[in-house]
Short mmCIF file of C-alpha atoms and ligand atoms in Angstrom, two decimals:
data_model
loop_
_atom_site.label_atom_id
_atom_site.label_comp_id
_atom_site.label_asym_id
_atom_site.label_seq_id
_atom_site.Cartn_x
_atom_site.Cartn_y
_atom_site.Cartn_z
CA UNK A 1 -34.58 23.51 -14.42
CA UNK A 2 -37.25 22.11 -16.81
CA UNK A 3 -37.14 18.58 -15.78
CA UNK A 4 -36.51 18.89 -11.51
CA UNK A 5 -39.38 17.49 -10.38
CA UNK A 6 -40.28 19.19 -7.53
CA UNK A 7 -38.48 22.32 -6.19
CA UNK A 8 -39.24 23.25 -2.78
CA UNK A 9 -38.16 26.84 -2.14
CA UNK A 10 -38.35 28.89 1.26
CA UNK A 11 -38.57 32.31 1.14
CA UNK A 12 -34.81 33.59 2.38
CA UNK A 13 -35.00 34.46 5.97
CA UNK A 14 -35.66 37.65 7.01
CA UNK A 15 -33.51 37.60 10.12
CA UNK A 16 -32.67 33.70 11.57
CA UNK A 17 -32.68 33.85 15.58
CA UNK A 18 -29.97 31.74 17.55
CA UNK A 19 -29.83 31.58 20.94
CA UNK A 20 -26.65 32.76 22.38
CA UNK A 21 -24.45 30.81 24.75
CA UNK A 22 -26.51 28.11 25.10
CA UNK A 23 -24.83 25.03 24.23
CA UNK A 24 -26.19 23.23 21.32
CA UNK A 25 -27.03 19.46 22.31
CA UNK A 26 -26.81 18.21 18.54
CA UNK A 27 -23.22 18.15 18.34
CA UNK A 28 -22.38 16.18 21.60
CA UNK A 29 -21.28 13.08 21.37
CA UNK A 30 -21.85 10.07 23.67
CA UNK A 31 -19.09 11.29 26.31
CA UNK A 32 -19.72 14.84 25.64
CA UNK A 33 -23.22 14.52 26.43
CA UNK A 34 -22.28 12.52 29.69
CA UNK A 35 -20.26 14.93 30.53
CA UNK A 36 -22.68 18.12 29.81
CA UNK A 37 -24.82 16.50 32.45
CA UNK A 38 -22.37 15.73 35.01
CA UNK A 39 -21.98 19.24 34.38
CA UNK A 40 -25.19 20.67 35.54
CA UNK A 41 -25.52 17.84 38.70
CA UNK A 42 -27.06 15.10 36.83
CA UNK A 43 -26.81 11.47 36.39
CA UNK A 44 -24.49 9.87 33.32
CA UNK A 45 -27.55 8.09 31.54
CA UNK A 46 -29.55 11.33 30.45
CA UNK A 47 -27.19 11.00 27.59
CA UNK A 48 -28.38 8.28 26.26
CA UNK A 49 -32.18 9.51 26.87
CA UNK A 50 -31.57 12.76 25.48
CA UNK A 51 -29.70 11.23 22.30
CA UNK A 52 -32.88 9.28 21.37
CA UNK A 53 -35.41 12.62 21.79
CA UNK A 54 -33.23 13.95 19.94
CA UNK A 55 -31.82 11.75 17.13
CA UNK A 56 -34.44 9.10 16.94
CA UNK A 57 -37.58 10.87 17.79
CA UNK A 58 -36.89 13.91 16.11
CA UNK A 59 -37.33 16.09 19.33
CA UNK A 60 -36.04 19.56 19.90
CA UNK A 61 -37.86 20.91 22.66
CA UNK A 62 -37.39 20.02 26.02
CA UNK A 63 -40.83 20.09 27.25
CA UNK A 64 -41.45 17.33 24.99
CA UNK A 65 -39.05 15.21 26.50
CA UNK A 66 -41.32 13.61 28.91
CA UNK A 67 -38.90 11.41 31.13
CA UNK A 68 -37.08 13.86 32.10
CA UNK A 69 -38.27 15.69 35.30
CA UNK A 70 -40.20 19.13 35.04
CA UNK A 71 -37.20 20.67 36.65
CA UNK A 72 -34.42 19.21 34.38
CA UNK A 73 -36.23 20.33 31.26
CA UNK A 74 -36.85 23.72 32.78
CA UNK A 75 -32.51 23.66 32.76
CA UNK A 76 -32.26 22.49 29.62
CA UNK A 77 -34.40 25.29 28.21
CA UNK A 78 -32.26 27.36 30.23
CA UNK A 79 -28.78 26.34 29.60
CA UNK A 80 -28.86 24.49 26.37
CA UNK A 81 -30.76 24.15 22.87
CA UNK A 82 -31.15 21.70 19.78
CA UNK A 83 -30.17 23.91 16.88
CA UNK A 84 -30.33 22.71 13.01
CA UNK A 85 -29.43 24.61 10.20
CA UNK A 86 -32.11 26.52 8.34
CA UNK A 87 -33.30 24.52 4.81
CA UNK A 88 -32.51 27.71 2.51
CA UNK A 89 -33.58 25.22 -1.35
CA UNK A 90 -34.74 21.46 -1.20
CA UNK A 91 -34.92 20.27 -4.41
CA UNK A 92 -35.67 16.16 -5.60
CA UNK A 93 -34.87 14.95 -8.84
CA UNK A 94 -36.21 13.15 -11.32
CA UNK A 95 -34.14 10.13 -10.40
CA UNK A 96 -35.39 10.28 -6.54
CA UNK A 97 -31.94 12.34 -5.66
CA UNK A 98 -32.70 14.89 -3.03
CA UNK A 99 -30.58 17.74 -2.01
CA UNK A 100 -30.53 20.28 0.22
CA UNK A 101 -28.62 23.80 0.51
CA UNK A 102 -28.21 24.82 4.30
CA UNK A 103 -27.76 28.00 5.73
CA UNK A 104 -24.93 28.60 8.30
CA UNK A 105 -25.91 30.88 11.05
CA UNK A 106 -22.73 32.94 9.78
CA UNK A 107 -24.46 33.17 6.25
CA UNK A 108 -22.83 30.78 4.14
CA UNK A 109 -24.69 27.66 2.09
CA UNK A 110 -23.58 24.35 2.30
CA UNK A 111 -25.47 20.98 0.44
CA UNK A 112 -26.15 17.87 1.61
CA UNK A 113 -27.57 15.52 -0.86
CA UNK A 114 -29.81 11.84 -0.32
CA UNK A 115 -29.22 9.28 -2.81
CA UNK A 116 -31.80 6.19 -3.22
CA UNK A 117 -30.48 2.56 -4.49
CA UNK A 118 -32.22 -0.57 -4.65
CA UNK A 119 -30.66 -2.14 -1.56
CA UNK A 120 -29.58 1.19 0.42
CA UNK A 121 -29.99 5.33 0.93
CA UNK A 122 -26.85 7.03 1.27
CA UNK A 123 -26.55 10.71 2.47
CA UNK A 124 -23.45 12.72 1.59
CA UNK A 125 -22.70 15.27 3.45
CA UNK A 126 -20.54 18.40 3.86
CA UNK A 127 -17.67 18.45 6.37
CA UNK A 128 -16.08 22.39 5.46
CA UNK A 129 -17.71 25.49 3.79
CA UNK A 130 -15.73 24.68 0.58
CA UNK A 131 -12.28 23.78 0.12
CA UNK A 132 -9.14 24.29 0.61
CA UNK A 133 -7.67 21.23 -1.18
CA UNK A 134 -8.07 22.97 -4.94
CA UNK A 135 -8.43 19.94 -6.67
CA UNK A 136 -8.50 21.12 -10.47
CA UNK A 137 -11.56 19.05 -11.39
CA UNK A 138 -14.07 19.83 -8.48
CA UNK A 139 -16.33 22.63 -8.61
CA UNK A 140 -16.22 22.64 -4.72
CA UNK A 141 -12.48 23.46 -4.72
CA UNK A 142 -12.94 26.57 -7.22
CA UNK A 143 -15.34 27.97 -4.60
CA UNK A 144 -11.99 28.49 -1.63
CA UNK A 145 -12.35 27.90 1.58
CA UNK A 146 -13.82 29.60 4.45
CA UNK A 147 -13.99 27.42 7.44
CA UNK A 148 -14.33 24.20 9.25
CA UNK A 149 -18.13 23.44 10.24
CA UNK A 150 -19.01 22.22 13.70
CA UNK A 151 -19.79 18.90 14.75
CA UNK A 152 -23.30 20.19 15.40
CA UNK A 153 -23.67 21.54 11.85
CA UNK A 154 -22.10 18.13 10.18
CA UNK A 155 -24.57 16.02 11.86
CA UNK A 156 -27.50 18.98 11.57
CA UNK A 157 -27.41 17.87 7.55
CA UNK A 158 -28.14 13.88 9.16
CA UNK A 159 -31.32 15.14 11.59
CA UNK A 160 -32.55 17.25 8.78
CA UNK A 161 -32.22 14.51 6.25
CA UNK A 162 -33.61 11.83 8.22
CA UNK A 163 -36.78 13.63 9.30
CA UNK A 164 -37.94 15.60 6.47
CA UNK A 165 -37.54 11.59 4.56
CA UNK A 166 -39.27 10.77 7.06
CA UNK A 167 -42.05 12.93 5.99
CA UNK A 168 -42.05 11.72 2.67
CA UNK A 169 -43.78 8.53 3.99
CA UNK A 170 -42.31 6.51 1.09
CA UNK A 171 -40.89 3.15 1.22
CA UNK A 172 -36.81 2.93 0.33
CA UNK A 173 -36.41 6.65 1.53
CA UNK A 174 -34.22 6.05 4.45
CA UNK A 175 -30.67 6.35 5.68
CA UNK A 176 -28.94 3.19 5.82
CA UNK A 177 -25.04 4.37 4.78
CA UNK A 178 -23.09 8.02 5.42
CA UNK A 179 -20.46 8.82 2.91
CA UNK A 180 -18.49 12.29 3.88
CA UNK A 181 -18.12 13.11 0.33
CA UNK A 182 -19.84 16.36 -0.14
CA UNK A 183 -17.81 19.75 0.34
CA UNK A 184 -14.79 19.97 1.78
CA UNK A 185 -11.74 17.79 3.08
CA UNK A 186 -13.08 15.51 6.10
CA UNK A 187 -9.50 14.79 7.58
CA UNK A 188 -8.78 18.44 7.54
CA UNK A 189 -11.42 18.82 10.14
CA UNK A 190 -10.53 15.89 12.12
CA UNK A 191 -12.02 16.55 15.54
CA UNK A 192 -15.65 17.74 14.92
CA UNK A 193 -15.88 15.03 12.15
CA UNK A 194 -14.40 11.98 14.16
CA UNK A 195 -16.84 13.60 16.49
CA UNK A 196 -20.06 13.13 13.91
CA UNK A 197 -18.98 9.84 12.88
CA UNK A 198 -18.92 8.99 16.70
CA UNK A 199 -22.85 10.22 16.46
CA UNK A 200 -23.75 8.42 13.48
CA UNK A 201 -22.78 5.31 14.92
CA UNK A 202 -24.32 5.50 18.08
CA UNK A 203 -26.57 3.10 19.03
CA UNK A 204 -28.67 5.78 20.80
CA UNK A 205 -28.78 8.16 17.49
CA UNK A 206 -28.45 7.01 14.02
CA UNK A 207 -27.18 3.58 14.98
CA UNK A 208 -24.96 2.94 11.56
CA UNK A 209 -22.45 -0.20 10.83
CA UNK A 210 -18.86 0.55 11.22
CA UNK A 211 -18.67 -0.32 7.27
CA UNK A 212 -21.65 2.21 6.48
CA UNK A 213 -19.93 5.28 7.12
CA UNK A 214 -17.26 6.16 5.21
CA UNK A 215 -14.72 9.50 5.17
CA UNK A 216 -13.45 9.98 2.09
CA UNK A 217 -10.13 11.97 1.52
CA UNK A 218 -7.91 13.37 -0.93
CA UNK A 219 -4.80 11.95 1.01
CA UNK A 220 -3.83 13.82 4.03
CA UNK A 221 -1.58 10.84 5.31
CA UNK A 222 -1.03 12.16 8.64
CA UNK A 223 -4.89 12.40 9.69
CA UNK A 224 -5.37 8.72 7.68
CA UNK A 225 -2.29 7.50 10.12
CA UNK A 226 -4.60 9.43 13.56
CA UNK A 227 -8.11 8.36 11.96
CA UNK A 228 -7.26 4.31 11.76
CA UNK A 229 -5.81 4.63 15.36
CA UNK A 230 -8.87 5.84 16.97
CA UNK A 231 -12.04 4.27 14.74
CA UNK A 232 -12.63 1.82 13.02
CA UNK A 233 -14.41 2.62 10.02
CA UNK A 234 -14.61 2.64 5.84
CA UNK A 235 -11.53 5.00 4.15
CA UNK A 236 -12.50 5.98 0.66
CA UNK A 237 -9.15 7.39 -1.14
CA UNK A 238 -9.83 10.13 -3.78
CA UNK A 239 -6.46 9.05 -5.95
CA UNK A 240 -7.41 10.13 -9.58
CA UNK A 241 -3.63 9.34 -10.98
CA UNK A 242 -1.20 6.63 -10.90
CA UNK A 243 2.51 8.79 -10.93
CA UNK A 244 2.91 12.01 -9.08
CA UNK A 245 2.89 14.15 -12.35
CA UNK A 246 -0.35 13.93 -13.17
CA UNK A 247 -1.45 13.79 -9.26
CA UNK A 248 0.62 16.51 -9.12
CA UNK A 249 -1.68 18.49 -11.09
CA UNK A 250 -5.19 17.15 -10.59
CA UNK A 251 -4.81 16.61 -6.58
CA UNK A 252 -2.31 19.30 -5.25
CA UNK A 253 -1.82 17.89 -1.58
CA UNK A 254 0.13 15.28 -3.81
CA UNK A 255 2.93 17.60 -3.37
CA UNK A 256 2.49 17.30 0.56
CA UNK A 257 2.28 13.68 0.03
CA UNK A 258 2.95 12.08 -2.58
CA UNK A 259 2.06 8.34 -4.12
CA UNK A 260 4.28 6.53 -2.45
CA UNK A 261 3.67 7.79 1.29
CA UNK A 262 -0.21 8.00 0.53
CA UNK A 263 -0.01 4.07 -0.65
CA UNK A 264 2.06 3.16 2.77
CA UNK A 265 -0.44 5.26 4.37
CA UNK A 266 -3.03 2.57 3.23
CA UNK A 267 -1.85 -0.13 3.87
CA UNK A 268 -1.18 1.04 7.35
CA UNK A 269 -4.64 1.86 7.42
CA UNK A 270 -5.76 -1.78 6.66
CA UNK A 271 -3.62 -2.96 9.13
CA UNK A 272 -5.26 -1.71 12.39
CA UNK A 273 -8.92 -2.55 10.94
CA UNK A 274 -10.30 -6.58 10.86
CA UNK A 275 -9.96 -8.63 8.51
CA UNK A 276 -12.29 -7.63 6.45
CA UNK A 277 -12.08 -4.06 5.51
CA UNK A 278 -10.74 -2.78 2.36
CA UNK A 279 -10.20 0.91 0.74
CA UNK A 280 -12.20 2.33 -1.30
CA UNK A 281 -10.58 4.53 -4.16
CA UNK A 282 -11.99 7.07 -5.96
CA UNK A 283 -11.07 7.71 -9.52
CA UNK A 284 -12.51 10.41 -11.77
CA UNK A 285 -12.22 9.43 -15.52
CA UNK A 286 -11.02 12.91 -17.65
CA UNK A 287 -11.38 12.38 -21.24
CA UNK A 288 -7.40 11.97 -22.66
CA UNK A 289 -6.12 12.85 -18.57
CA UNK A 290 -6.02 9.54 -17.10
CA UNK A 291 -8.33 7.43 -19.08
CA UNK A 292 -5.82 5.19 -20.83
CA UNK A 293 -5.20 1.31 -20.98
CA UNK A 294 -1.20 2.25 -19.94
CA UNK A 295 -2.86 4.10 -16.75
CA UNK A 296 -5.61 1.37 -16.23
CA UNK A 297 -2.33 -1.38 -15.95
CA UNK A 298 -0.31 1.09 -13.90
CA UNK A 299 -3.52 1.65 -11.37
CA UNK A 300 -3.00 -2.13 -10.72
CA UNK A 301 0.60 -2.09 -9.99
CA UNK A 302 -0.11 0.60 -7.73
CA UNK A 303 -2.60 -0.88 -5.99
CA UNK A 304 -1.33 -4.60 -5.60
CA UNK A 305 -1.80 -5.99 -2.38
CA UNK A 306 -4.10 -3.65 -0.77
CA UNK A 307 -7.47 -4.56 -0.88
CA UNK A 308 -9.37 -2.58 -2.81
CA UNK A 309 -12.89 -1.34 -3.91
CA UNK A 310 -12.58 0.74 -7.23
CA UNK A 311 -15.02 3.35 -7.92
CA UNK A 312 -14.85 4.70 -11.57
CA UNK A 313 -16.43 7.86 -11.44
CA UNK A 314 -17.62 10.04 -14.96
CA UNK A 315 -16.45 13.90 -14.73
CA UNK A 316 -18.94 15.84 -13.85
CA UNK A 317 -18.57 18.86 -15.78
CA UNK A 318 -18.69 22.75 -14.96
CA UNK A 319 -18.63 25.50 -16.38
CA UNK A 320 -14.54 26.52 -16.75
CA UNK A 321 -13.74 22.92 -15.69
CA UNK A 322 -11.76 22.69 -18.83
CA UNK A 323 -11.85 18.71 -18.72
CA UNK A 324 -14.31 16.94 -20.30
CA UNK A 325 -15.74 13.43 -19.57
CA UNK A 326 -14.04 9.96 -20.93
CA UNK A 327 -16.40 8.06 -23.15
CA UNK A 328 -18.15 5.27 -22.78
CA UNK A 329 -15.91 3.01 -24.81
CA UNK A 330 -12.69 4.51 -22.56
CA UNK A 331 -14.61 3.30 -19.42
CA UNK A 332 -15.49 0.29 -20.44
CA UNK A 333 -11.87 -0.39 -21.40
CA UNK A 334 -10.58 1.14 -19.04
CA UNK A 335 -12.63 -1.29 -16.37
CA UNK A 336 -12.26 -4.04 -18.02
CA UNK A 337 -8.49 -4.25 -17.53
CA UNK A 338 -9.23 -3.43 -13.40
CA UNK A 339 -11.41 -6.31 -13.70
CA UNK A 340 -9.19 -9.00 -15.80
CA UNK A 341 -6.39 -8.19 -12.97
CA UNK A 342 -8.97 -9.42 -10.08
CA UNK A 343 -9.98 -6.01 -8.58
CA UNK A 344 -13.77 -5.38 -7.56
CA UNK A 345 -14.44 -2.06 -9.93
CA UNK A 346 -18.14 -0.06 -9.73
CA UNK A 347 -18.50 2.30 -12.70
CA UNK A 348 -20.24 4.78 -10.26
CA UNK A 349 -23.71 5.86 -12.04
CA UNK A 350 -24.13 10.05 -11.99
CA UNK A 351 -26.95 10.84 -9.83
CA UNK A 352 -28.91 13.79 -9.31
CA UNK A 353 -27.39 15.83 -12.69
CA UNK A 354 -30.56 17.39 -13.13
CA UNK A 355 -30.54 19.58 -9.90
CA UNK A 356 -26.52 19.71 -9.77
CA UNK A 357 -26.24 17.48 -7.16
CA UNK A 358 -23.85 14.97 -8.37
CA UNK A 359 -19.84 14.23 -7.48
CA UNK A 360 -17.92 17.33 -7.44
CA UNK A 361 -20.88 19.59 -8.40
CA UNK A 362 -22.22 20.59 -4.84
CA UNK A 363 -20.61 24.17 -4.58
CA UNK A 364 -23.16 25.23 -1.70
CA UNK A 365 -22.87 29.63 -1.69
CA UNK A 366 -19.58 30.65 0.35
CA UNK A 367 -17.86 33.53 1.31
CA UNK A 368 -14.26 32.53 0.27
CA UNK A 369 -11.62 33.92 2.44
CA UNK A 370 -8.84 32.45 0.81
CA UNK A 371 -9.65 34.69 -2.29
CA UNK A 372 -8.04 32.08 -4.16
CA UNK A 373 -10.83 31.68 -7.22
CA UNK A 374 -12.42 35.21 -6.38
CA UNK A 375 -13.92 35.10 -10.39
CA UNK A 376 -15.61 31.90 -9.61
CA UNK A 377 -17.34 32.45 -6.30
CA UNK A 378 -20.01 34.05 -7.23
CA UNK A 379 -23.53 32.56 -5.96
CA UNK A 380 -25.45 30.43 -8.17
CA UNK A 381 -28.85 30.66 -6.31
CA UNK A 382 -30.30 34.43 -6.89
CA UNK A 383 -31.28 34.64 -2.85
CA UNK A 384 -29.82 38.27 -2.23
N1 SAH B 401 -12.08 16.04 -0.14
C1 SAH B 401 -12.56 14.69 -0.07
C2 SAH B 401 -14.05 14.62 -0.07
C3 SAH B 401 -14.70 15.01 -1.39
S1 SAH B 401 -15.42 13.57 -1.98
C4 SAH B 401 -11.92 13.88 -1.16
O1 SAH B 401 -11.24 14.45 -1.99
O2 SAH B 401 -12.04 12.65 -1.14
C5 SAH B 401 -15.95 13.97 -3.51
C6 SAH B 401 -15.41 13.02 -4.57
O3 SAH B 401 -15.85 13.50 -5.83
C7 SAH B 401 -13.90 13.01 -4.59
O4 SAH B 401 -13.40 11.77 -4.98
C8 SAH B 401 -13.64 14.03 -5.65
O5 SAH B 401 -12.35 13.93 -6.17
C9 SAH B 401 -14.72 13.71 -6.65
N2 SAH B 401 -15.00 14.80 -7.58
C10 SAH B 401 -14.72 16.10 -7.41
N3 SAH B 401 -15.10 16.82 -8.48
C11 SAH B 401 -15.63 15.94 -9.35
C12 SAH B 401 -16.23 16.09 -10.64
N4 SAH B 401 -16.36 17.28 -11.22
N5 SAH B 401 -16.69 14.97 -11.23
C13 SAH B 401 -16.60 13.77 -10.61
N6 SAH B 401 -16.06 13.58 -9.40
C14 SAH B 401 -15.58 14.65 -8.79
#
């Protein structure tokens, strides 16, 4: 922990109060919001006034919300609340990575981490507490699963992000792209996520580009088939292996769906957005796994006419991982050949090691019900 540069740590609650049956306004979208206040009598466009109290201004209580009449607010109070999650840890690291571990009103931990680039700020965030998905690389997956989280609680992780940046008062420290990469399997919570991304794009809330918010999945080819149909937005693929033997293996749902329906599944995907949208794929590099020039030149046959962005991405280890991380040299080689053969390929740098918030490291404090990795569940933050 030597070299974190700052570590922020709240004392562990004592007893967190949530208001009961009251609805909690930070998980409506647009329509839901319109209809919440057709709900209680009032006119359609409080929506879009309450979104911006709330999502722009940083506003939670009602009595703040000074365009609103005396009365409404008084039914607001009343009938509804603005709920975030509770910061448990906030560290920053040495590299300006930030990340946060969330408490669930249930009692679980989720993370949520901010990560600074010249040009743009990208929060990842948390769409299930852990994962059901077992992929044998991730540290996430050896956690299990134990549920879906709410719209309110995905977009919670974007409020509290936003604002405590905010804080920081520093130049570059702001939001401008969404990636649903941290724990869990987005399209296996379809609704409450389609629901977020509905938020995040909102012109009246966080106000993100169609092409700066991306859900990124393992390949659930069903919920890619739903998710192209209703939005349009950025598709990262996690892929990892070029023939269903190895994918097999390092990506289970292969099984459910193999290569060949999760490549369709793409190109289907391309098809309903403009012109200009490609995939993204996601490709961890395991030392001697799938690090080779022969799976570098099958990657492109798999691959060929769907446009593509390549993201090379170095292991991040953990303990038990058994896997270790492909040199430099196999990286190098191994994008160079992705490169000669025309695709755009990003080695993707590791961000945030320092404080454990990189790719496949955020593993959040669960209660697993699926008891599948019981031996490995056990929380790595001493709060109890
Ligand atoms: N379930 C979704 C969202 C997770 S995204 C998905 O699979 O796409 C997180 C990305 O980090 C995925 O591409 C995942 O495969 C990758 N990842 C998981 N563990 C990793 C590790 N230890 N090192 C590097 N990348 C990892």
């Amino acid at each position: 922990m030597s070299d974190v540069q700052q570590q922020i740590e709240s004392n562990p609650p004592l007893q967190v109060v949530f208001q009961s049956n009251a609805i909690n306004l930070l998980g409506l979208d647009r329509a839901g919001m319109e209809d919440f206040f057709t709900s209680i009598g009032e006119k359609k466009f409080r929506a879009s006034q309450v979104m911006k109290w709330i999502h722009q201004l940083g506003v939670t209580d009602f009595q703040e919300m000074n365009n609103l009449s005396k009365d409404l607010r008084t039914r607001l109070s009343e009938t509804a609340c603005v709920e975030n999650l509770k910061v448990a840890q906030d560290q920053i690291s040495t590299d300006g990575t930030r990340k946060w571990l969330l408490q669930l009103m249930d009692g679980n931990f989720i993370e949520a981490v901010f990560i600074p680039e010249d040009d743009r700020g990208t929060l990842c965030v948390s769409s299930q507490v852990g994962c059901a998905l077992d992929c044998s690389f991730c540290s996430t997956g050896r956690q299990g699963f134990n549920r879906n989280l709410t719209t309110s609680e995905i977009i919670s992780q974007v409020w509290l992000a936003a604002h405590l940046l905010e804080e920081e008062k520093k130049p570059g420290r702001k939001i401008t792209n969404v990636v649903m990469m941290g724990m869990g399997e987005p399209l296996l919570n379809f609704d409450n996520v389609v629901r977020a991304v509905r938020i995040m794009m909102d012109d009246f809330a966080y106000g993100l580009s169609k092409r700066r918010v991306t859900v990124s999945t393992a390949g659930v080819v069903p919920a890619m088939d739903r998710l192209g149909d209703i939005i349009d937005m950025r598709l990262a693929v996690s892929l990892h292996a070029t023939n269903d033997e190895l994918r097999d293996e390092l990506v289970p749902v292969n099984k459910k769906y193999p290569l060949k329906e999760l490549m369709a599944a793409c190109r289907r995907f391309i098809d309903k957005q403009n012109a200009r949208s490609r995939i993204t794929f996601e490709y961890v590099m395991l030392d001697g796994i799938n690090d080779q020039p022969e799976h570098a030149r099958e990657l492109v046959r798999l691959l060929k006419g769907i446009p593509t962005l390549m993201n090379l991405i170095p292991f991040n280890p953990f303990e038990g991982s058994g896997y270790r991380t492909s040199s430099k040299r196999a990286v190098v080689r191994f994008r160079d050949i992705l490169h000669q053969s025309g695709m755009t390929t990003v080695v993707r740098k590791t961000r945030g090691e320092d404080i454990d918030a990189a790719c496949g490291q955020l593993a959040g404090k669960i209660e697993d019900k699926s008891r599948r990795h019981r031996r490995f569940a056990e929380p790595r933050f001493g709060m109890e």
